[in-house]
Structures are given as structure tokens and as C-alpha cells.
Amino acid sequence: MDVYKRGCFILEAKQSKLPEANRQQAQLFDIAETAPASPSGARYDKFMRDALAQAKRYAVNLPGNHPWPPFLIVCDVGRSFELYFDWSGNGRGYGQFPDQHSYRFELHRFAEPDVQALFRFGAARAG
């Protein structure tokens, strides 16, 4: 488990492989052509699903006196975050947050006020 805040979230961070030519670190919120784009496709989706499965295993193995974390966060370091919320409240209903079409956030999107507000809302809901 990479980051855990009791009663709030588990974050599992991974790093997908960048081609050798793109290994330079982009500046935060940099959307220039040199910033690595978030990959997509079946291979990347599997990579992120595997990280989510790992986060779920951590949640299941928390001590019995710890509440289920309402959020699981999967991070591809330097590229994107995916948010999952426990809609059931018992650790068995983690689903994409806020919905199945907009749960993946590329890093440059954190400069957008609506994305910042969504993360603030999620933090307030979890805390």
C-alpha cells in the first residue's frame, strides 16, 4: 500500500513504462508537447485494473477496527489518477467515481477548476 489514510482512502501508485525518448519529467500541469500523454487501450486498462485489484486486497486486509475506506485511488505516476468510491459502504461496492466515463484524470487536468472542486468534494465526503 503506497498511501493510506484511515477512514478516507487507499492510494496504489504504479508507473507505466515510458519510451526511452519520453523519460524526461514534465512539470506539474505542463501540457506542452513534451509532457507524456496518458496511454489508453486494453493493455493500459489492464495495468490500471491490476493496480485497483491490489488496492482492493489492501482494503480487505485492513485491521477489523478500521472502517472501509470510501475511496480507492489508482495512480500512474506522472500521468493519471483513477478514482473509485465504495457506493455500498461495506467495501464490496467500489465503482468508478464520479461515473464510468470520467473516473480517469490525466495529470494536466488538475489545473481545471472543476477537477479541483471534484477532488475537494471527494476529500470532504471521505473526511
PDB file of N, CA, C and O in Angstrom, residues 59-92:
ATOM      1  N   ALA A  59      -7.545  -3.127   1.127  1.00  0.00           N
ATOM      2  CA  ALA A  59      -8.744  -2.743   1.875  1.00  0.00           C
ATOM      3  C   ALA A  59      -9.316  -3.937   2.633  1.00  0.00           C
ATOM      4  O   ALA A  59      -9.685  -3.819   3.806  1.00  0.00           O
ATOM      5  N   VAL A  60      -9.363  -5.088   1.988  1.00  0.00           N
ATOM      6  CA  VAL A  60      -9.896  -6.295   2.614  1.00  0.00           C
ATOM      7  C   VAL A  60      -9.049  -6.716   3.818  1.00  0.00           C
ATOM      8  O   VAL A  60      -9.576  -7.235   4.800  1.00  0.00           O
ATOM      9  N   ASN A  61      -7.760  -6.453   3.748  1.00  0.00           N
ATOM     10  CA  ASN A  61      -6.850  -6.900   4.797  1.00  0.00           C
ATOM     11  C   ASN A  61      -6.561  -5.851   5.864  1.00  0.00           C
ATOM     12  O   ASN A  61      -5.671  -6.051   6.688  1.00  0.00           O
ATOM     13  N   LEU A  62      -7.315  -4.760   5.882  1.00  0.00           N
ATOM     14  CA  LEU A  62      -7.159  -3.783   6.945  1.00  0.00           C
ATOM     15  C   LEU A  62      -7.567  -4.412   8.279  1.00  0.00           C
ATOM     16  O   LEU A  62      -8.398  -5.333   8.303  1.00  0.00           O
ATOM     17  N   PRO A  63      -7.020  -3.930   9.379  1.00  0.00           N
ATOM     18  CA  PRO A  63      -7.456  -4.440  10.683  1.00  0.00           C
ATOM     19  C   PRO A  63      -8.966  -4.286  10.857  1.00  0.00           C
ATOM     20  O   PRO A  63      -9.566  -3.340  10.327  1.00  0.00           O
ATOM     21  N   GLY A  64      -9.560  -5.186  11.594  1.00  0.00           N
ATOM     22  CA  GLY A  64     -11.013  -5.192  11.773  1.00  0.00           C
ATOM     23  C   GLY A  64     -11.572  -3.932  12.392  1.00  0.00           C
ATOM     24  O   GLY A  64     -12.741  -3.612  12.192  1.00  0.00           O
ATOM     25  N   ASN A  65     -10.767  -3.208  13.145  1.00  0.00           N
ATOM     26  CA  ASN A  65     -11.266  -1.991  13.779  1.00  0.00           C
ATOM     27  C   ASN A  65     -11.098  -0.753  12.892  1.00  0.00           C
ATOM     28  O   ASN A  65     -11.398   0.350  13.320  1.00  0.00           O
ATOM     29  N   HIS A  66     -10.652  -0.930  11.660  1.00  0.00           N
ATOM     30  CA  HIS A  66     -10.545   0.179  10.700  1.00  0.00           C
ATOM     31  C   HIS A  66     -11.785   0.171   9.811  1.00  0.00           C
ATOM     32  O   HIS A  66     -12.176  -0.874   9.293  1.00  0.00           O
ATOM     33  N   PRO A  67     -12.385   1.341   9.587  1.00  0.00           N
ATOM     34  CA  PRO A  67     -13.534   1.374   8.674  1.00  0.00           C
ATOM     35  C   PRO A  67     -13.077   1.180   7.229  1.00  0.00           C
ATOM     36  O   PRO A  67     -11.914   1.426   6.892  1.00  0.00           O
ATOM     37  N   TRP A  68     -14.005   0.749   6.394  1.00  0.00           N
ATOM     38  CA  TRP A  68     -13.699   0.642   4.969  1.00  0.00           C
ATOM     39  C   TRP A  68     -13.361   2.016   4.429  1.00  0.00           C
ATOM     40  O   TRP A  68     -14.089   2.973   4.690  1.00  0.00           O
ATOM     41  N   PRO A  69     -12.279   2.138   3.680  1.00  0.00           N
ATOM     42  CA  PRO A  69     -12.000   3.445   3.072  1.00  0.00           C
ATOM     43  C   PRO A  69     -13.036   3.721   1.985  1.00  0.00           C
ATOM     44  O   PRO A  69     -13.283   2.863   1.134  1.00  0.00           O
ATOM     45  N   PRO A  70     -13.657   4.898   1.999  1.00  0.00           N
ATOM     46  CA  PRO A  70     -14.662   5.175   0.975  1.00  0.00           C
ATOM     47  C   PRO A  70     -14.064   5.307  -0.428  1.00  0.00           C
ATOM     48  O   PRO A  70     -14.755   5.057  -1.401  1.00  0.00           O
ATOM     49  N   PHE A  71     -12.778   5.676  -0.520  1.00  0.00           N
ATOM     50  CA  PHE A  71     -12.150   5.844  -1.828  1.00  0.00           C
ATOM     51  C   PHE A  71     -10.946   4.930  -1.996  1.00  0.00           C
ATOM     52  O   PHE A  71     -10.159   4.748  -1.066  1.00  0.00           O
ATOM     53  N   LEU A  72     -10.825   4.382  -3.196  1.00  0.00           N
ATOM     54  CA  LEU A  72      -9.593   3.752  -3.659  1.00  0.00           C
ATOM     55  C   LEU A  72      -9.102   4.615  -4.812  1.00  0.00           C
ATOM     56  O   LEU A  72      -9.883   5.005  -5.686  1.00  0.00           O
ATOM     57  N   ILE A  73      -7.823   4.925  -4.779  1.00  0.00           N
ATOM     58  CA  ILE A  73      -7.228   5.766  -5.817  1.00  0.00           C
ATOM     59  C   ILE A  73      -6.097   4.985  -6.454  1.00  0.00           C
ATOM     60  O   ILE A  73      -5.244   4.430  -5.757  1.00  0.00           O
ATOM     61  N   VAL A  74      -6.102   4.921  -7.761  1.00  0.00           N
ATOM     62  CA  VAL A  74      -5.035   4.273  -8.510  1.00  0.00           C
ATOM     63  C   VAL A  74      -4.306   5.369  -9.270  1.00  0.00           C
ATOM     64  O   VAL A  74      -4.927   6.197  -9.932  1.00  0.00           O
ATOM     65  N   CYS A  75      -2.997   5.369  -9.150  1.00  0.00           N
ATOM     66  CA  CYS A  75      -2.191   6.422  -9.765  1.00  0.00           C
ATOM     67  C   CYS A  75      -1.146   5.807 -10.682  1.00  0.00           C
ATOM     68  O   CYS A  75      -0.437   4.887 -10.285  1.00  0.00           O
ATOM     69  N   ASP A  76      -1.074   6.310 -11.891  1.00  0.00           N
ATOM     70  CA  ASP A  76       0.055   6.037 -12.778  1.00  0.00           C
ATOM     71  C   ASP A  76       0.933   7.273 -12.647  1.00  0.00           C
ATOM     72  O   ASP A  76       0.603   8.336 -13.169  1.00  0.00           O
ATOM     73  N   VAL A  77       2.013   7.143 -11.897  1.00  0.00           N
ATOM     74  CA  VAL A  77       2.845   8.286 -11.510  1.00  0.00           C
ATOM     75  C   VAL A  77       3.255   9.101 -12.739  1.00  0.00           C
ATOM     76  O   VAL A  77       3.787   8.569 -13.709  1.00  0.00           O
ATOM     77  N   GLY A  78       2.963  10.394 -12.672  1.00  0.00           N
ATOM     78  CA  GLY A  78       3.322  11.312 -13.745  1.00  0.00           C
ATOM     79  C   GLY A  78       2.346  11.347 -14.896  1.00  0.00           C
ATOM     80  O   GLY A  78       2.544  12.092 -15.857  1.00  0.00           O
ATOM     81  N   ARG A  79       1.260  10.565 -14.811  1.00  0.00           N
ATOM     82  CA  ARG A  79       0.323  10.508 -15.934  1.00  0.00           C
ATOM     83  C   ARG A  79      -1.126  10.692 -15.546  1.00  0.00           C
ATOM     84  O   ARG A  79      -1.808  11.551 -16.081  1.00  0.00           O
ATOM     85  N   SER A  80      -1.639   9.860 -14.636  1.00  0.00           N
ATOM     86  CA  SER A  80      -3.075   9.921 -14.371  1.00  0.00           C
ATOM     87  C   SER A  80      -3.434   9.325 -13.019  1.00  0.00           C
ATOM     88  O   SER A  80      -2.643   8.591 -12.417  1.00  0.00           O
ATOM     89  N   PHE A  81      -4.649   9.652 -12.587  1.00  0.00           N
ATOM     90  CA  PHE A  81      -5.268   9.081 -11.400  1.00  0.00           C
ATOM     91  C   PHE A  81      -6.617   8.500 -11.812  1.00  0.00           C
ATOM     92  O   PHE A  81      -7.288   9.053 -12.681  1.00  0.00           O
ATOM     93  N   GLU A  82      -7.023   7.423 -11.158  1.00  0.00           N
ATOM     94  CA  GLU A  82      -8.370   6.896 -11.303  1.00  0.00           C
ATOM     95  C   GLU A  82      -8.997   6.850  -9.919  1.00  0.00           C
ATOM     96  O   GLU A  82      -8.344   6.457  -8.947  1.00  0.00           O
ATOM     97  N   LEU A  83     -10.266   7.257  -9.832  1.00  0.00           N
ATOM     98  CA  LEU A  83     -10.982   7.290  -8.559  1.00  0.00           C
ATOM     99  C   LEU A  83     -12.071   6.236  -8.529  1.00  0.00           C
ATOM    100  O   LEU A  83     -12.821   6.080  -9.505  1.00  0.00           O
ATOM    101  N   TYR A  84     -12.180   5.559  -7.384  1.00  0.00           N
ATOM    102  CA  TYR A  84     -13.221   4.567  -7.153  1.00  0.00           C
ATOM    103  C   TYR A  84     -13.822   4.847  -5.784  1.00  0.00           C
ATOM    104  O   TYR A  84     -13.104   5.104  -4.819  1.00  0.00           O
ATOM    105  N   PHE A  85     -15.154   4.800  -5.708  1.00  0.00           N
ATOM    106  CA  PHE A  85     -15.872   5.090  -4.476  1.00  0.00           C
ATOM    107  C   PHE A  85     -16.643   3.851  -4.056  1.00  0.00           C
ATOM    108  O   PHE A  85     -17.184   3.128  -4.893  1.00  0.00           O
ATOM    109  N   ASP A  86     -16.722   3.616  -2.756  1.00  0.00           N
ATOM    110  CA  ASP A  86     -17.470   2.476  -2.219  1.00  0.00           C
ATOM    111  C   ASP A  86     -18.939   2.860  -2.082  1.00  0.00           C
ATOM    112  O   ASP A  86     -19.376   3.341  -1.042  1.00  0.00           O
ATOM    113  N   TRP A  87     -19.691   2.658  -3.147  1.00  0.00           N
ATOM    114  CA  TRP A  87     -21.094   3.060  -3.187  1.00  0.00           C
ATOM    115  C   TRP A  87     -21.929   2.272  -2.188  1.00  0.00           C
ATOM    116  O   TRP A  87     -22.950   2.768  -1.711  1.00  0.00           O
ATOM    117  N   SER A  88     -21.516   1.060  -1.827  1.00  0.00           N
ATOM    118  CA  SER A  88     -22.294   0.235  -0.907  1.00  0.00           C
ATOM    119  C   SER A  88     -22.003   0.568   0.556  1.00  0.00           C
ATOM    120  O   SER A  88     -22.797   0.269   1.429  1.00  0.00           O
ATOM    121  N   GLY A  89     -20.827   1.125   0.823  1.00  0.00           N
ATOM    122  CA  GLY A  89     -20.451   1.454   2.187  1.00  0.00           C
ATOM    123  C   GLY A  89     -19.902   0.291   2.991  1.00  0.00           C
ATOM    124  O   GLY A  89     -19.626   0.427   4.180  1.00  0.00           O
ATOM    125  N   ASN A  90     -19.729  -0.866   2.344  1.00  0.00           N
ATOM    126  CA  ASN A  90     -19.233  -2.027   3.073  1.00  0.00           C
ATOM    127  C   ASN A  90     -18.005  -2.664   2.422  1.00  0.00           C
ATOM    128  O   ASN A  90     -17.652  -3.795   2.751  1.00  0.00           O
ATOM    129  N   GLY A  91     -17.364  -1.955   1.523  1.00  0.00           N
ATOM    130  CA  GLY A  91     -16.163  -2.474   0.878  1.00  0.00           C
ATOM    131  C   GLY A  91     -16.419  -3.403  -0.278  1.00  0.00           C
ATOM    132  O   GLY A  91     -15.482  -3.938  -0.863  1.00  0.00           O
ATOM    133  N   ARG A  92     -17.669  -3.608  -0.634  1.00  0.00           N
ATOM    134  CA  ARG A  92     -17.974  -4.541  -1.716  1.00  0.00           C
ATOM    135  C   ARG A  92     -18.558  -3.853  -2.945  1.00  0.00           C
ATOM    136  O   ARG A  92     -18.946  -4.498  -3.888  1.00  0.00           O
TER     137      ARG A  92
END
